[in-house]
Amino acid sequence: MIQKIVSPLGIEAWLVEDYAVPLVAVDFAFKGGAAQDPADRAGLAHMMSALFDEGAGPYDDQGFQRALEENAVEISFQAARDQINGSLRTLADRKNFAFDLLHYAITEPRFEESAVERIRQSLQAGLRREASDPNAMVSLALFAGLFPDHPYGRSPRGTLESIGAVIRDDAAAQHRRLMAKDGLTVSIVGAIDAHDAEEMLDKVFGSLPTSALLQIVPEASLAGLGERRIIELEVPQTVLQFATPGVKRDDPDYMAAFVLNHIYGGGSFSSRLFQKVREEKGLAYSVSTQLGALAHAAFIGGGVATRNDRAAESLAIIEAEMAEIARNGPTEAELESAKKYITGSYALRFDASTKIANQLTMIQTEQLGIDFIDRRNDLVEAVTLDDTRRVAQRLFGGGRPFVAAVGKPEGLT
């Protein structure tokens, strides 16, 4: 059972008490991620979050890492486009010490010059590797093409130049702007009762500023539809990614779009694209699509990797299936099969405390309601064939998608 709890300082969280194993998992998110990076400091939020556990409070970088290791505490942070995510996993009998460490990391990161330089070197090394990685290159090209002149078009990981320009004061200032209680969402799962969970909330987050200082991120429409952006690279395979307009999470058509996407390309083995591209033609090991619902934009994106001389054929099949499902929608059999899989596999998202905590945070940030887990499969079952046909026309009836490709694709225009 999910409990909504409120700490003495007014910090809200969702709690699931579970004493089957002596573990506690905490998952949380702050509004405002990489989209808040200044244009000349792309990657700042990513670099800032990487520094949280590199020295905080009374611990220098080595002392903090040693305290984590010696007490079997796991803490992680990540900067997504719209939020800063974090998590903690600890043994129940070490939870108070673990909460102290999390408090220091979130509220008192040191941002020491030596740590800033070490993390900078590490991040830049990663960026150099990605500069010749087809998968990283194509993802950057896709977002740059879809969202030119918008924060979403910049890499959340930054560039060699922008990461090189970040100084300690930049990270400290971004921390003051983004890490605040009004943008905080918290989920707690495990061997902890409501009283201790409420105390934890105030211990970890209570000293944060009340309000974040977020810049307004404008709404974004997809650019470049119908365009092909090809980046030549001497590799034997072409990596393709494509996108077409989608629906946001609060759109009434979202659940129908979710089911439709499973039928078109989201189902791992049953989707039309998997059957056509892999099973029938043997063009690729895998092909898939997913809904991309950002805070200020929405798209359906997909990808495939195939031989250079089969890239044009693969894309032709992808686009033909897109046009066909826009015209006629899915079949009744496809709809029922998709519903059966989607409802039956939902429980797999809750088979570990960390997964449960992550799901609860997602449900909270998307404002789906504390009873969403109980309602979710009914919402899937309520999707009708007419719903999917209408949404197929809405999503796929607008023409060719934007396509980014990295490799030496033959005949791709």
Tab-separated table of C-alpha atoms in Angstrom, residues 48-370:
chain	number	residue	atom	x	y	z
A	48	MET	CA	27.253	19.258	-11.186
A	49	SER	CA	25.427	16.010	-10.425
A	50	ALA	CA	28.627	14.021	-10.988
A	51	LEU	CA	30.285	16.130	-8.283
A	52	PHE	CA	27.703	15.586	-5.536
A	53	ASP	CA	29.460	12.536	-4.112
A	54	GLU	CA	32.995	13.788	-4.823
A	55	GLY	CA	33.345	15.404	-1.410
A	56	ALA	CA	30.485	16.802	0.667
A	57	GLY	CA	29.969	18.094	4.182
A	58	PRO	CA	32.850	16.973	6.424
A	59	TYR	CA	34.145	14.452	3.854
A	60	ASP	CA	36.671	15.053	1.122
A	61	ASP	CA	36.270	13.065	-2.085
A	62	GLN	CA	38.126	9.974	-0.913
A	63	GLY	CA	36.530	10.106	2.522
A	64	PHE	CA	33.033	10.260	1.048
A	65	GLN	CA	33.629	7.317	-1.263
A	66	ARG	CA	35.209	5.340	1.572
A	67	ALA	CA	32.189	6.028	3.816
A	68	LEU	CA	29.870	4.738	1.088
A	69	GLU	CA	31.918	1.598	0.505
A	70	GLU	CA	32.494	0.709	4.157
A	71	ASN	CA	28.777	0.995	4.942
A	72	ALA	CA	27.441	-0.650	1.760
A	73	VAL	CA	25.558	2.517	0.777
A	74	GLU	CA	24.750	3.177	-2.870
A	75	ILE	CA	24.056	6.769	-3.968
A	76	SER	CA	23.691	7.936	-7.556
A	77	PHE	CA	22.720	11.118	-9.386
A	78	GLN	CA	21.835	11.861	-12.995
A	79	ALA	CA	20.894	14.981	-14.929
A	80	ALA	CA	18.084	14.383	-17.416
A	81	ARG	CA	16.741	17.077	-19.700
A	82	ASP	CA	13.912	18.145	-17.384
A	83	GLN	CA	15.068	17.050	-13.927
A	84	ILE	CA	17.893	16.000	-11.650
A	85	ASN	CA	17.362	12.403	-10.522
A	86	GLY	CA	18.899	10.682	-7.556
A	87	SER	CA	18.646	7.463	-5.606
A	88	LEU	CA	19.892	5.800	-2.429
A	89	ARG	CA	19.986	2.140	-1.448
A	90	THR	CA	21.048	1.063	2.019
A	91	LEU	CA	20.760	-1.691	4.601
A	92	ALA	CA	18.042	-0.825	7.099
A	93	ASP	CA	20.426	-0.884	10.070
A	94	ARG	CA	22.694	1.652	8.315
A	95	LYS	CA	19.921	3.941	7.172
A	96	ASN	CA	20.596	6.845	9.536
A	97	PHE	CA	24.237	7.041	8.492
A	98	ALA	CA	23.203	6.667	4.838
A	99	PHE	CA	20.705	9.514	5.203
A	100	ASP	CA	23.467	11.704	6.626
A	101	LEU	CA	25.626	11.014	3.581
A	102	LEU	CA	22.734	11.760	1.235
A	103	HIS	CA	22.054	15.008	3.086
A	104	TYR	CA	25.666	16.118	2.662
A	105	ALA	CA	25.728	15.188	-1.028
A	106	ILE	CA	22.535	17.083	-1.821
A	107	THR	CA	22.893	20.129	0.408
A	108	GLU	CA	26.631	20.539	1.053
A	109	PRO	CA	28.643	19.380	-1.979
A	110	ARG	CA	32.133	20.829	-1.742
A	111	PHE	CA	32.822	21.315	-5.466
A	112	GLU	CA	36.525	21.287	-4.666
A	113	GLU	CA	38.778	22.485	-7.470
A	114	SER	CA	40.630	19.154	-7.604
A	115	ALA	CA	37.349	17.225	-7.901
A	116	VAL	CA	36.029	19.639	-10.552
A	117	GLU	CA	39.137	19.109	-12.633
A	118	ARG	CA	39.090	15.322	-12.200
A	119	ILE	CA	35.426	15.050	-13.187
A	120	ARG	CA	36.014	17.435	-16.085
A	121	GLN	CA	38.787	15.197	-17.416
A	122	SER	CA	36.586	12.126	-17.007
A	123	LEU	CA	33.616	13.695	-18.776
A	124	GLN	CA	35.760	15.011	-21.602
A	125	ALA	CA	37.307	11.572	-22.075
A	126	GLY	CA	33.805	10.192	-22.433
A	127	LEU	CA	32.887	12.878	-24.941
A	128	ARG	CA	35.982	12.054	-27.020
A	129	ARG	CA	34.932	8.413	-27.142
A	130	GLU	CA	31.380	9.395	-28.094
A	131	ALA	CA	32.681	11.605	-30.910
A	132	SER	CA	33.331	8.444	-32.944
A	133	ASP	CA	30.522	6.301	-31.505
A	134	PRO	CA	27.740	6.002	-34.111
A	135	ASN	CA	25.022	5.554	-31.492
A	136	ALA	CA	26.032	8.673	-29.562
A	137	MET	CA	26.529	10.656	-32.760
A	138	VAL	CA	23.124	9.781	-34.200
A	139	SER	CA	21.318	10.636	-30.967
A	140	LEU	CA	22.969	14.062	-30.872
A	141	ALA	CA	22.059	14.631	-34.517
A	142	LEU	CA	18.449	13.614	-33.911
A	143	PHE	CA	17.887	16.045	-31.038
A	144	ALA	CA	19.804	18.842	-32.740
A	145	GLY	CA	17.622	18.429	-35.816
A	146	LEU	CA	14.340	18.158	-33.947
A	147	PHE	CA	14.995	21.035	-31.549
A	148	PRO	CA	17.223	23.683	-33.137
A	149	ASP	CA	17.595	26.850	-31.051
A	150	HIS	CA	16.006	25.106	-28.055
A	151	PRO	CA	17.637	23.665	-24.911
A	152	TYR	CA	16.467	20.172	-25.904
A	153	GLY	CA	18.665	20.395	-28.978
A	154	ARG	CA	21.824	20.550	-26.875
A	155	SER	CA	23.498	17.482	-25.449
A	156	PRO	CA	22.802	17.021	-21.715
A	157	ARG	CA	26.411	15.823	-21.489
A	158	GLY	CA	27.757	18.991	-23.092
A	159	THR	CA	30.679	19.381	-25.460
A	160	LEU	CA	34.429	19.405	-24.985
A	161	GLU	CA	34.350	23.188	-25.118
A	162	SER	CA	31.385	23.749	-22.795
A	163	ILE	CA	32.613	21.262	-20.182
A	164	GLY	CA	36.063	22.805	-20.475
A	165	ALA	CA	34.589	26.218	-19.671
A	166	VAL	CA	32.785	25.142	-16.462
A	167	ILE	CA	34.395	26.411	-13.268
A	168	ARG	CA	33.654	25.644	-9.648
A	169	ASP	CA	31.478	28.734	-9.231
A	170	ASP	CA	29.283	27.652	-12.162
A	171	ALA	CA	28.505	24.328	-10.468
A	172	ALA	CA	27.867	25.992	-7.098
A	173	ALA	CA	25.541	28.589	-8.654
A	174	GLN	CA	23.603	25.933	-10.571
A	175	HIS	CA	23.233	23.960	-7.358
A	176	ARG	CA	21.664	26.988	-5.642
A	177	ARG	CA	19.286	27.515	-8.572
A	178	LEU	CA	18.056	23.947	-9.082
A	179	MET	CA	18.143	22.139	-5.741
A	180	ALA	CA	15.122	23.386	-3.789
A	181	LYS	CA	12.152	21.924	-1.970
A	182	ASP	CA	9.422	23.264	-4.269
A	183	GLY	CA	10.631	21.129	-7.177
A	184	LEU	CA	11.251	17.988	-5.138
A	185	THR	CA	9.565	14.590	-5.525
A	186	VAL	CA	10.483	11.720	-3.180
A	187	SER	CA	9.608	8.019	-2.996
A	188	ILE	CA	10.657	5.647	-0.199
A	189	VAL	CA	10.383	1.856	-0.251
A	190	GLY	CA	11.530	-0.755	2.227
A	191	ALA	CA	12.068	-1.542	5.890
A	192	ILE	CA	11.195	1.866	7.309
A	193	ASP	CA	8.042	3.152	8.988
A	194	ALA	CA	6.275	6.465	8.413
A	195	HIS	CA	7.763	8.164	11.480
A	196	ASP	CA	11.351	7.383	10.494
A	197	ALA	CA	10.641	8.233	6.853
A	198	GLU	CA	9.291	11.653	7.830
A	199	GLU	CA	12.371	12.288	9.967
A	200	MET	CA	14.533	11.277	7.018
A	201	LEU	CA	12.828	13.795	4.741
A	202	ASP	CA	13.695	16.680	7.033
A	203	LYS	CA	17.201	15.383	7.736
A	204	VAL	CA	18.073	14.983	4.055
A	205	PHE	CA	16.136	17.768	2.346
A	206	GLY	CA	14.982	20.129	5.100
A	207	SER	CA	17.806	22.670	4.811
A	208	LEU	CA	17.385	23.197	1.059
A	209	PRO	CA	16.033	26.552	-0.173
A	210	THR	CA	12.265	26.788	-0.389
A	211	SER	CA	12.113	27.778	-4.065
A	212	ALA	CA	14.205	26.977	-7.122
A	213	LEU	CA	15.236	29.723	-9.539
A	214	LEU	CA	14.260	28.071	-12.802
A	215	GLN	CA	14.434	29.719	-16.200
A	216	ILE	CA	11.352	29.405	-18.394
A	217	VAL	CA	11.804	26.657	-20.989
A	218	PRO	CA	9.621	27.366	-24.039
A	219	GLU	CA	7.324	24.801	-25.599
A	220	ALA	CA	8.899	23.131	-28.612
A	221	SER	CA	7.438	21.771	-31.833
A	222	LEU	CA	9.405	19.245	-33.876
A	223	ALA	CA	11.476	20.754	-36.667
A	224	GLY	CA	12.917	19.090	-39.723
A	225	LEU	CA	10.106	16.636	-40.444
A	226	GLY	CA	10.822	14.894	-43.727
A	227	GLU	CA	14.512	15.819	-43.584
A	228	ARG	CA	17.382	13.306	-43.745
A	229	ARG	CA	20.510	14.306	-41.850
A	230	ILE	CA	23.404	12.009	-42.830
A	231	ILE	CA	26.755	12.020	-41.036
A	232	GLU	CA	29.332	10.013	-42.943
A	233	LEU	CA	31.510	7.655	-40.914
A	234	GLU	CA	33.680	4.803	-42.144
A	235	VAL	CA	31.881	1.951	-40.409
A	236	PRO	CA	30.264	-1.191	-41.879
A	237	GLN	CA	26.815	-0.401	-40.473
A	238	THR	CA	24.539	2.611	-40.629
A	239	VAL	CA	22.797	3.621	-37.433
A	240	LEU	CA	19.439	5.275	-38.073
A	241	GLN	CA	17.199	7.174	-35.692
A	242	PHE	CA	13.899	8.737	-36.661
A	243	ALA	CA	11.136	10.745	-35.003
A	244	THR	CA	7.659	12.022	-35.658
A	245	PRO	CA	5.343	14.108	-33.417
A	246	GLY	CA	3.985	12.392	-30.307
A	247	VAL	CA	1.711	13.186	-27.376
A	248	LYS	CA	2.542	14.459	-23.914
A	249	ARG	CA	1.874	12.396	-20.822
A	250	ASP	CA	-1.192	14.451	-19.854
A	251	ASP	CA	-2.757	14.204	-23.324
A	252	PRO	CA	-6.059	12.258	-23.360
A	253	ASP	CA	-4.669	10.230	-26.271
A	254	TYR	CA	-1.546	9.136	-24.392
A	255	MET	CA	-2.672	5.638	-23.436
A	256	ALA	CA	-3.959	4.920	-26.931
A	257	ALA	CA	-0.625	6.169	-28.283
A	258	PHE	CA	1.207	3.924	-25.811
A	259	VAL	CA	-0.681	0.863	-27.027
A	260	LEU	CA	-0.307	1.890	-30.660
A	261	ASN	CA	3.444	2.348	-30.261
A	262	HIS	CA	3.708	-1.180	-28.859
A	263	ILE	CA	2.010	-2.501	-31.988
A	264	TYR	CA	4.059	-0.397	-34.406
A	265	GLY	CA	7.556	-0.700	-32.956
A	266	GLY	CA	7.592	-0.861	-29.160
A	267	GLY	CA	6.871	-4.558	-28.722
A	268	SER	CA	10.204	-6.336	-28.479
A	269	PHE	CA	9.298	-9.355	-30.664
A	270	SER	CA	5.720	-8.794	-31.728
A	271	SER	CA	5.799	-5.325	-33.261
A	272	ARG	CA	5.238	-4.729	-36.944
A	273	LEU	CA	8.697	-3.261	-37.402
A	274	PHE	CA	10.409	-6.193	-35.686
A	275	GLN	CA	8.496	-8.654	-37.809
A	276	LYS	CA	9.082	-6.791	-41.081
A	277	VAL	CA	12.663	-5.570	-40.598
A	278	ARG	CA	14.167	-8.521	-38.740
A	279	GLU	CA	12.008	-11.607	-39.123
A	280	GLU	CA	10.925	-11.229	-42.754
A	281	LYS	CA	13.869	-9.350	-44.265
A	282	GLY	CA	16.736	-10.062	-41.880
A	283	LEU	CA	17.917	-6.473	-42.171
A	284	ALA	CA	18.794	-5.860	-38.524
A	285	TYR	CA	19.150	-7.592	-35.198
A	286	SER	CA	16.603	-5.260	-33.619
A	287	VAL	CA	14.425	-2.266	-34.349
A	288	SER	CA	12.327	-0.386	-31.836
A	289	THR	CA	10.321	2.744	-31.105
A	290	GLN	CA	9.255	4.544	-27.938
A	291	LEU	CA	7.228	7.517	-26.799
A	292	GLY	CA	9.377	10.518	-25.919
A	293	ALA	CA	7.310	12.664	-23.564
A	294	LEU	CA	9.390	15.615	-22.393
A	295	ALA	CA	8.065	18.442	-20.264
A	296	HIS	CA	7.871	20.812	-23.242
A	297	ALA	CA	7.760	18.527	-26.285
A	298	ALA	CA	6.604	15.091	-27.366
A	299	PHE	CA	7.666	12.690	-30.098
A	300	ILE	CA	7.733	9.056	-31.119
A	301	GLY	CA	11.312	8.048	-31.770
A	302	GLY	CA	12.888	4.878	-33.053
A	303	GLY	CA	16.099	3.377	-34.253
A	304	VAL	CA	17.747	0.587	-36.201
A	305	ALA	CA	21.291	-0.435	-37.140
A	306	THR	CA	21.842	-2.226	-40.436
A	307	ARG	CA	24.389	-2.787	-43.195
A	308	ASN	CA	25.222	0.307	-45.207
A	309	ASP	CA	23.816	-1.258	-48.377
A	310	ARG	CA	20.524	-2.118	-46.625
A	311	ALA	CA	19.943	1.191	-44.827
A	312	ALA	CA	17.681	2.667	-47.501
A	313	GLU	CA	15.632	-0.529	-47.643
A	314	SER	CA	15.263	-0.597	-43.856
A	315	LEU	CA	14.081	3.010	-43.731
A	316	ALA	CA	11.668	2.394	-46.616
A	317	ILE	CA	10.022	-0.424	-44.634
A	318	ILE	CA	9.839	1.709	-41.495
A	319	GLU	CA	8.164	4.544	-43.377
A	320	ALA	CA	5.854	2.226	-45.317
A	321	GLU	CA	4.615	0.656	-42.088
A	322	MET	CA	4.166	4.119	-40.634
A	323	ALA	CA	2.029	5.155	-43.595
A	324	GLU	CA	0.050	1.896	-43.570
A	325	ILE	CA	-0.828	2.072	-39.882
A	326	ALA	CA	-1.818	5.736	-40.352
A	327	ARG	CA	-4.236	4.724	-43.120
A	328	ASN	CA	-5.781	1.624	-41.583
A	329	GLY	CA	-4.738	1.453	-37.950
A	330	PRO	CA	-3.979	-1.837	-36.218
A	331	THR	CA	-6.084	-4.966	-36.385
A	332	GLU	CA	-8.306	-6.249	-33.603
A	333	ALA	CA	-5.899	-9.151	-33.069
A	334	GLU	CA	-2.930	-6.803	-32.765
A	335	LEU	CA	-4.797	-4.643	-30.261
A	336	GLU	CA	-5.780	-7.563	-28.046
A	337	SER	CA	-2.272	-9.036	-28.157
A	338	ALA	CA	-0.748	-5.677	-27.214
A	339	LYS	CA	-3.148	-5.197	-24.319
A	340	LYS	CA	-2.428	-8.678	-23.006
A	341	TYR	CA	1.310	-8.095	-23.033
A	342	ILE	CA	1.187	-4.548	-21.638
A	343	THR	CA	-1.095	-5.463	-18.738
A	344	GLY	CA	0.601	-8.778	-18.003
A	345	SER	CA	4.127	-7.386	-17.930
A	346	TYR	CA	3.324	-4.370	-15.741
A	347	ALA	CA	4.117	-6.247	-12.516
A	348	LEU	CA	7.723	-6.687	-13.672
A	349	ARG	CA	8.255	-2.989	-13.013
A	350	PHE	CA	7.710	-3.621	-9.302
A	351	ASP	CA	9.809	-6.709	-8.545
A	352	ALA	CA	12.500	-4.865	-6.537
A	353	SER	CA	12.450	-2.015	-4.046
A	354	THR	CA	14.540	0.231	-6.283
A	355	LYS	CA	12.180	-0.379	-9.211
A	356	ILE	CA	9.144	0.393	-7.050
A	357	ALA	CA	10.682	3.619	-5.794
A	358	ASN	CA	11.583	4.681	-9.330
A	359	GLN	CA	8.059	3.966	-10.570
A	360	LEU	CA	6.525	5.938	-7.707
A	361	THR	CA	8.708	8.938	-8.515
A	362	MET	CA	7.715	8.744	-12.174
A	363	ILE	CA	4.024	8.561	-11.271
A	364	GLN	CA	4.385	11.577	-8.988
A	365	THR	CA	6.341	13.741	-11.424
A	366	GLU	CA	3.833	12.972	-14.169
A	367	GLN	CA	0.962	13.762	-11.765
A	368	LEU	CA	-0.894	10.535	-12.470
A	369	GLY	CA	-2.357	10.119	-8.988
A	370	ILE	CA	-1.547	7.883	-6.036
